[in-house]
JSON list of C-alpha atoms in Angstrom, two decimals:
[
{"chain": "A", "resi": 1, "resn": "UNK", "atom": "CA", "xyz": [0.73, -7.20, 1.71]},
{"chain": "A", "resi": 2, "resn": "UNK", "atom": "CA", "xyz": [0.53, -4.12, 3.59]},
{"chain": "A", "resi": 3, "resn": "UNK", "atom": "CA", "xyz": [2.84, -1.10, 3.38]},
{"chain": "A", "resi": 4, "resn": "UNK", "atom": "CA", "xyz": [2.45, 0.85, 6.56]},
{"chain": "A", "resi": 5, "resn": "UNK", "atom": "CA", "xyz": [4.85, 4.10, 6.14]},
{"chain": "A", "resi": 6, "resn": "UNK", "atom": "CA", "xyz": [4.80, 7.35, 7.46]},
{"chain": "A", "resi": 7, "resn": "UNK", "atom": "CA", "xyz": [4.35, 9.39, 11.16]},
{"chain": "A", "resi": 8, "resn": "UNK", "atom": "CA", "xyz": [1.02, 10.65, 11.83]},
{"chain": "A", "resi": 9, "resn": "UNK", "atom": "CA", "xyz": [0.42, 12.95, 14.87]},
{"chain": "A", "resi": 10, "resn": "UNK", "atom": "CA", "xyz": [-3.19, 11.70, 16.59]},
{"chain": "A", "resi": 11, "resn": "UNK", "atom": "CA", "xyz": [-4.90, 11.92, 19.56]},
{"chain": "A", "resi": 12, "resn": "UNK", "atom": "CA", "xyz": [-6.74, 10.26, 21.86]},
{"chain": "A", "resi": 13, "resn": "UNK", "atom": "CA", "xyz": [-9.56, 11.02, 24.15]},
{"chain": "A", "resi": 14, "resn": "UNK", "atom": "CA", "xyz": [-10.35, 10.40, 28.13]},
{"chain": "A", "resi": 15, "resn": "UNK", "atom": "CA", "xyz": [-11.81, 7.50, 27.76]},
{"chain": "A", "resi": 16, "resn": "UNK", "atom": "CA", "xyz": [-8.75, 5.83, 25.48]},
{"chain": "A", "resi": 17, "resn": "UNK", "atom": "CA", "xyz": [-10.10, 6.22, 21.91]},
{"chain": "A", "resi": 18, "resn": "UNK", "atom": "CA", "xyz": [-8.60, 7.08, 19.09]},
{"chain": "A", "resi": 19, "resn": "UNK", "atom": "CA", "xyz": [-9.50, 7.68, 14.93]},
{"chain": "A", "resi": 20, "resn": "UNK", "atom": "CA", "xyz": [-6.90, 5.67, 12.18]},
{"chain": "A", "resi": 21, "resn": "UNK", "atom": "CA", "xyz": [-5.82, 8.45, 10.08]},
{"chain": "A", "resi": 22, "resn": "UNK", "atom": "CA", "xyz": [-7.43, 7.94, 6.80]},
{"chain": "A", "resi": 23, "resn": "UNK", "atom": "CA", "xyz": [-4.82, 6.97, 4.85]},
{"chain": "A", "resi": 24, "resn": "UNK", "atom": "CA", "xyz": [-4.12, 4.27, 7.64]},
{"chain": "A", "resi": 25, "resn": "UNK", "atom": "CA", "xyz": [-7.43, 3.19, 7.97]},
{"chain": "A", "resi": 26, "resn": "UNK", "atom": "CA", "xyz": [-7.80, 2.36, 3.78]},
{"chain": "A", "resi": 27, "resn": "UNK", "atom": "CA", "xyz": [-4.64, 0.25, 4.14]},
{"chain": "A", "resi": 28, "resn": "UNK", "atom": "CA", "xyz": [-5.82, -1.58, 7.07]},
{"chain": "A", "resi": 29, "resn": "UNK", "atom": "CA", "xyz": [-9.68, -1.86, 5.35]},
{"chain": "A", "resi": 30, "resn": "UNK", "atom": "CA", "xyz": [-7.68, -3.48, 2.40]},
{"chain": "A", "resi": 31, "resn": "UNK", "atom": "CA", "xyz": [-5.14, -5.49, 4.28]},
{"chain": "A", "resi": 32, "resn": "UNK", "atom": "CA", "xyz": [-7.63, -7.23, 6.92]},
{"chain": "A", "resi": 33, "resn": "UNK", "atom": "CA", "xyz": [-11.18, -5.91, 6.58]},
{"chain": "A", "resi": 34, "resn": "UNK", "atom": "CA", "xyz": [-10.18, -3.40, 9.69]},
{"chain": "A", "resi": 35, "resn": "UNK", "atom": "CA", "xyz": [-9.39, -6.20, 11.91]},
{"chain": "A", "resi": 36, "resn": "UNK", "atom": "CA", "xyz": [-5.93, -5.72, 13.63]},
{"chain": "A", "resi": 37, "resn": "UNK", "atom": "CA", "xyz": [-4.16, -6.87, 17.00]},
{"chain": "A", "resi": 38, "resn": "UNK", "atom": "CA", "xyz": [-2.67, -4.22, 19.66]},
{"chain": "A", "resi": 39, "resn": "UNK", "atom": "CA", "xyz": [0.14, -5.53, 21.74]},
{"chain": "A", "resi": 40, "resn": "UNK", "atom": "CA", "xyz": [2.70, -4.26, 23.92]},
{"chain": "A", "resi": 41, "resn": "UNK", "atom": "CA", "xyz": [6.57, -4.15, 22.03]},
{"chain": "A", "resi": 42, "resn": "UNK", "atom": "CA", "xyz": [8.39, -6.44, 23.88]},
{"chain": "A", "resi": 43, "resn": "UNK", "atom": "CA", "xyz": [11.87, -4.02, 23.54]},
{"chain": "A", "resi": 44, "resn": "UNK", "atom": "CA", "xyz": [13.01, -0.90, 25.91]},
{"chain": "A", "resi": 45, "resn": "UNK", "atom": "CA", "xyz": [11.03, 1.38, 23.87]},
{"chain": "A", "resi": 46, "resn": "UNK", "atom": "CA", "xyz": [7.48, 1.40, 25.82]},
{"chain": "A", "resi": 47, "resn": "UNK", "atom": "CA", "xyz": [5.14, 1.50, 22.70]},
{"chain": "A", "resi": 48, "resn": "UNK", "atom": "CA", "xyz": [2.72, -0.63, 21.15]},
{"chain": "A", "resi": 49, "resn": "UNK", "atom": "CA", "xyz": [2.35, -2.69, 18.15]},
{"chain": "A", "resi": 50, "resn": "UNK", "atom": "CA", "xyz": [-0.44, -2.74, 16.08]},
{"chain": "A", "resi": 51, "resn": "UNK", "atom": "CA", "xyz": [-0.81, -5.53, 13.44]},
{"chain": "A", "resi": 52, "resn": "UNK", "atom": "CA", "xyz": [-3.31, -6.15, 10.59]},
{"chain": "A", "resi": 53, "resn": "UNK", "atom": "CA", "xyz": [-5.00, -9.58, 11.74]},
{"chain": "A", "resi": 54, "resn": "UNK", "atom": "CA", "xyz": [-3.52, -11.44, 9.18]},
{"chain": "A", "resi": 55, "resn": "UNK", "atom": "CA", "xyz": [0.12, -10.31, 9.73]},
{"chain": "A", "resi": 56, "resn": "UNK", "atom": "CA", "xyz": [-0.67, -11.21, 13.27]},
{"chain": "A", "resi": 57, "resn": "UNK", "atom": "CA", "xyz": [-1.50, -14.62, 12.47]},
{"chain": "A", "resi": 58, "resn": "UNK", "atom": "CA", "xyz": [1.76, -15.25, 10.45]},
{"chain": "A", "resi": 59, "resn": "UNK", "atom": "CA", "xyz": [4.03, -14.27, 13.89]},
{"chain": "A", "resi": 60, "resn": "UNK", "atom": "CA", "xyz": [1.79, -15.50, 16.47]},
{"chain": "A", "resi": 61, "resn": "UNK", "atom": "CA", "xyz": [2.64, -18.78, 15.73]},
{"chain": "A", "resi": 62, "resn": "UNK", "atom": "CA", "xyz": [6.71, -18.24, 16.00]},
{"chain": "A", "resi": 63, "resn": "UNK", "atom": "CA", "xyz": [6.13, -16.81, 19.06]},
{"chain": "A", "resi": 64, "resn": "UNK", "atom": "CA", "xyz": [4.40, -19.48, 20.57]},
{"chain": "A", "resi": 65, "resn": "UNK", "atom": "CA", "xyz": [6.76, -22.09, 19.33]},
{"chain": "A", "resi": 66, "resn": "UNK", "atom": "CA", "xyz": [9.74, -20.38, 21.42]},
{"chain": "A", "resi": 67, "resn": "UNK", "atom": "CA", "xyz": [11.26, -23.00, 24.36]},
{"chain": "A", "resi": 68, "resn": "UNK", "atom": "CA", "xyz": [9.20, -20.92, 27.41]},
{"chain": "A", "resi": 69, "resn": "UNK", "atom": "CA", "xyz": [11.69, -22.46, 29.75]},
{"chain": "A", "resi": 70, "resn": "UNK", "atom": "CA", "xyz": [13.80, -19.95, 28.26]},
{"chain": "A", "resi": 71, "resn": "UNK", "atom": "CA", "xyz": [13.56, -16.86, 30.18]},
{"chain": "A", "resi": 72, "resn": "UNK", "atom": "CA", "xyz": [14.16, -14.11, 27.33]},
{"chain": "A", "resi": 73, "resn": "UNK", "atom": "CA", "xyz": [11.42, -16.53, 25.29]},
{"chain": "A", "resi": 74, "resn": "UNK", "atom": "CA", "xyz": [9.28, -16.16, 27.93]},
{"chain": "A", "resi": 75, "resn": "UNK", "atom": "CA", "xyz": [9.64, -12.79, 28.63]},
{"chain": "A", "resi": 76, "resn": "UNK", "atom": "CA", "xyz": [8.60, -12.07, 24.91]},
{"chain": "A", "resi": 77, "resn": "UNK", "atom": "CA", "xyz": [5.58, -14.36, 25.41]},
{"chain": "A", "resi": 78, "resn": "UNK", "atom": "CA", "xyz": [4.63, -12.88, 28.15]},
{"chain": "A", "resi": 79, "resn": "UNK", "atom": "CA", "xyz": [4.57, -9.26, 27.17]},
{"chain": "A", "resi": 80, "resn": "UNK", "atom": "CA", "xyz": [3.40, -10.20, 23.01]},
{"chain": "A", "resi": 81, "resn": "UNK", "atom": "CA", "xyz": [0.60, -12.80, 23.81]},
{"chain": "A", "resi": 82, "resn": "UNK", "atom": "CA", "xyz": [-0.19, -11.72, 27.19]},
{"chain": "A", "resi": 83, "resn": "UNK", "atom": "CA", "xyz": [-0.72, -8.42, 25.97]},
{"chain": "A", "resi": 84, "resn": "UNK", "atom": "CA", "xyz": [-2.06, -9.28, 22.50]},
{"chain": "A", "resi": 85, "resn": "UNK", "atom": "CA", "xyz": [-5.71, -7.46, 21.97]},
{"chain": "A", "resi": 86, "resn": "UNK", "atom": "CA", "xyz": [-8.26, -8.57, 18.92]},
{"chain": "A", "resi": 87, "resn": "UNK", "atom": "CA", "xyz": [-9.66, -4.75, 17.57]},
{"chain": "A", "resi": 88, "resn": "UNK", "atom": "CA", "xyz": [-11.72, -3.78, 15.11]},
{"chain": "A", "resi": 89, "resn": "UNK", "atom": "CA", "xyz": [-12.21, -0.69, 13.65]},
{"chain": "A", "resi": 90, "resn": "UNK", "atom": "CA", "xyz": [-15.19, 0.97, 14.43]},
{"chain": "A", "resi": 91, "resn": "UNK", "atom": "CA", "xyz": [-17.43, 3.02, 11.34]},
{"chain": "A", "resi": 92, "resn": "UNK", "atom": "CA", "xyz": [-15.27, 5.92, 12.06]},
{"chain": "A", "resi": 93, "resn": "UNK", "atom": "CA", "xyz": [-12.53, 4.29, 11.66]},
{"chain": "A", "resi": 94, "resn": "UNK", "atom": "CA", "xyz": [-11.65, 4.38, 15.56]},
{"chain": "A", "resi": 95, "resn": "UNK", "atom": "CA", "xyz": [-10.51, 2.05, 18.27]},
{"chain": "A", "resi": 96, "resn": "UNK", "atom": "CA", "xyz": [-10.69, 1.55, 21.93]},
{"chain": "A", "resi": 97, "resn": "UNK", "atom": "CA", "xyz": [-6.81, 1.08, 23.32]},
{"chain": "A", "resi": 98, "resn": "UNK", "atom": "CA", "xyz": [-7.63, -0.92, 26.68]},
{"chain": "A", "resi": 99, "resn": "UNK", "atom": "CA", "xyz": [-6.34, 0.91, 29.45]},
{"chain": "A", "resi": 100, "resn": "UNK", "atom": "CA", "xyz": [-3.53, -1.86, 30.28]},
{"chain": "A", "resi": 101, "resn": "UNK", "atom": "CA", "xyz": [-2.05, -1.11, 27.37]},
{"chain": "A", "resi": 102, "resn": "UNK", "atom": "CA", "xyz": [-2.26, 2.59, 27.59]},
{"chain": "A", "resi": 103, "resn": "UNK", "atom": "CA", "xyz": [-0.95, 2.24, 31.10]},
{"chain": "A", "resi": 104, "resn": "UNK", "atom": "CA", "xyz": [1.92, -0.19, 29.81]},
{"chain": "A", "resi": 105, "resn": "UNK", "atom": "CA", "xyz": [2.86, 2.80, 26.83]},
{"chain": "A", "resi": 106, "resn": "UNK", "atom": "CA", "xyz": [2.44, 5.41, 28.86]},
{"chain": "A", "resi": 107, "resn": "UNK", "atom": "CA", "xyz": [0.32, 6.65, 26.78]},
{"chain": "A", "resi": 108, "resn": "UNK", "atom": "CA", "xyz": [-1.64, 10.05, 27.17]},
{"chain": "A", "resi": 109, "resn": "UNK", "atom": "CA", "xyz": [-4.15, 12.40, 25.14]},
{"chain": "A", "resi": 110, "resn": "UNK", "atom": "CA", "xyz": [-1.15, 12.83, 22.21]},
{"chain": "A", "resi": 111, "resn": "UNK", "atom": "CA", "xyz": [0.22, 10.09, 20.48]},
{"chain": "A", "resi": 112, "resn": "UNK", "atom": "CA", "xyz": [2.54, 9.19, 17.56]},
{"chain": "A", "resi": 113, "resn": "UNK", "atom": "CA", "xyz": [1.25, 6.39, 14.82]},
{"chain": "A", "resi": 114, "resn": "UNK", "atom": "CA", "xyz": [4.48, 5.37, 13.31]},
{"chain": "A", "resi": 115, "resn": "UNK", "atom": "CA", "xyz": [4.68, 3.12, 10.08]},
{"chain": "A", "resi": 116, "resn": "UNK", "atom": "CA", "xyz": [7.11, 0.04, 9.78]},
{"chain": "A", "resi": 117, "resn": "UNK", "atom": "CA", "xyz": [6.12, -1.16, 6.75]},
{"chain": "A", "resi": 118, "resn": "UNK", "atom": "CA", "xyz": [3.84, -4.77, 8.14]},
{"chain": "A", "resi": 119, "resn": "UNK", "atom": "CA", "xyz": [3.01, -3.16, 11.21]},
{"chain": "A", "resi": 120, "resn": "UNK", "atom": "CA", "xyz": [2.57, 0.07, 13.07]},
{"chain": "A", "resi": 121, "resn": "UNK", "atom": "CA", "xyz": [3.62, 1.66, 16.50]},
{"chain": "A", "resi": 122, "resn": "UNK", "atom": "CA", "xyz": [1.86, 3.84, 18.78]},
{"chain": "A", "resi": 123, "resn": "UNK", "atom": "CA", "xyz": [3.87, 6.11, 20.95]},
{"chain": "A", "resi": 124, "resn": "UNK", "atom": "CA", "xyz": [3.46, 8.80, 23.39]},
{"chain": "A", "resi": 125, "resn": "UNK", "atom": "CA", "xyz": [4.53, 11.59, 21.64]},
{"chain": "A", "resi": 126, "resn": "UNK", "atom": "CA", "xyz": [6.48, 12.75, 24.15]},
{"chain": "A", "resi": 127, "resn": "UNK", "atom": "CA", "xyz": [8.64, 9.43, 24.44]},
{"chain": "A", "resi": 128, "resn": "UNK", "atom": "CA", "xyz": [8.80, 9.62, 20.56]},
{"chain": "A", "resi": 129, "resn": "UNK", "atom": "CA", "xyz": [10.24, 12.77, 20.21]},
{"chain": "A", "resi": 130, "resn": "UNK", "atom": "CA", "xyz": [12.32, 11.74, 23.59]},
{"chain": "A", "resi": 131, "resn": "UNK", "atom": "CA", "xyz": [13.57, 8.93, 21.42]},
{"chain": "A", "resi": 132, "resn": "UNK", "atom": "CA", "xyz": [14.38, 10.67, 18.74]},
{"chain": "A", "resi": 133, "resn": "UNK", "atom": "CA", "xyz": [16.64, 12.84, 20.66]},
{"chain": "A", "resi": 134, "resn": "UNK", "atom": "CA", "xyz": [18.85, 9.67, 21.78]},
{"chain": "A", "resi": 135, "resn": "UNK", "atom": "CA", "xyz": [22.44, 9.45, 20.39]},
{"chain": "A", "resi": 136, "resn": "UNK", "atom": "CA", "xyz": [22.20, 6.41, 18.01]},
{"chain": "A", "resi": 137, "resn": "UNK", "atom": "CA", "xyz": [24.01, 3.11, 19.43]},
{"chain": "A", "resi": 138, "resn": "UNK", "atom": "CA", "xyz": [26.75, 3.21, 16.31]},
{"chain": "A", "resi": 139, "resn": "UNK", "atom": "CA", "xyz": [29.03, 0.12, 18.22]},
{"chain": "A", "resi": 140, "resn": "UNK", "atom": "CA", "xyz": [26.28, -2.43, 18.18]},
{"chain": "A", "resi": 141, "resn": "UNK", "atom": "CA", "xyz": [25.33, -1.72, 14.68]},
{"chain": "A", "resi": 142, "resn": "UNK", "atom": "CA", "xyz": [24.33, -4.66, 12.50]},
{"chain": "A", "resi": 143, "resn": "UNK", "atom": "CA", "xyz": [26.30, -5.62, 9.52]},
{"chain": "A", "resi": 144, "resn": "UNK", "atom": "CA", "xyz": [23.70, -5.03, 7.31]},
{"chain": "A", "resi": 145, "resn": "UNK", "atom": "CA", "xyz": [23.56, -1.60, 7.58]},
{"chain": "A", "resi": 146, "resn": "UNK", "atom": "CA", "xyz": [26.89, -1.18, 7.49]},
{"chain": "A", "resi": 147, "resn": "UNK", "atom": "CA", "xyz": [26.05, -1.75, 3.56]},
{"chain": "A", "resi": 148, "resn": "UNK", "atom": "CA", "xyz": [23.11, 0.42, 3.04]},
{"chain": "A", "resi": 149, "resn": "UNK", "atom": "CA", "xyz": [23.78, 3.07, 1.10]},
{"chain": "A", "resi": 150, "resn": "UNK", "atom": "CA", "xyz": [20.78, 5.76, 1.59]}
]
């Protein structure tokens, strides 16, 4: 099961590549031979998702099964599955982010790899750090972290 934790500050080059921090890159080697899926996150936040293969496999099929007549369903379909793109990383531990997605994250030459412990985002760091600036939404805060105690 994989454990993806952590912020790592990256970059990417001109033509949309980009290296797996090390640390990264041995997690996703051991969770799914290197083998991971880049989508577009289907919530405000313009970022992508980036899922070892197999986690990938486990959600794809709950998001398929969702009534498409419903339009917030489809919306999700639209933008996870439409967007969904089979990588591999290379011997350097690098992938290619096609330039649809790059375009959807606005992404540009420095980036933000951010852990969420099955899967991992990839941010603009300027809309990261943007985001992290935003006053937290405390009204529409679920009950469940009303009881965490940190």
């Amino acid at each position: 099961m994989s454990n993806f934790l952590g912020s790592h500050a990256i970059n990417m080059d001109a033509k949309g590549r980009l290296a797996i921090p090390a640390r990264v890159r041995e997690d996703l080697a051991q969770a799914c031979g290197g083998r991971i899926v880049l989508t577009a996150n289907a919530d405000e936040e313009r970022c992508l998702l980036l899922y070892p293969e197999s986690q990938w496999e486990t959600i794809r099929p709950q998001i398929e099964a969702l009534p498409n007549m419903n339009r917030m369903a489809r919306r999700l379909q639209r933008l996870l599955l439409g967007h969904a793109t089979p990588l591999e990383l290379d011997s350097a531990g690098r992938i290619l982010v096609p330039p649809t997605l790059r375009s959807y994250a606005r992404l540009d030459k420095k980036l933000m790899l951010i852990g969420q412990g099955k899967k991992l985002e990839l941010w603009s760091e300027e809309r990261w750090f943007a985001w992290l600036d935003e006053p937290a939404d405390d009204e529409n805060m679920p009950s469940e972290m009303e009881a965490l105690s940190l």
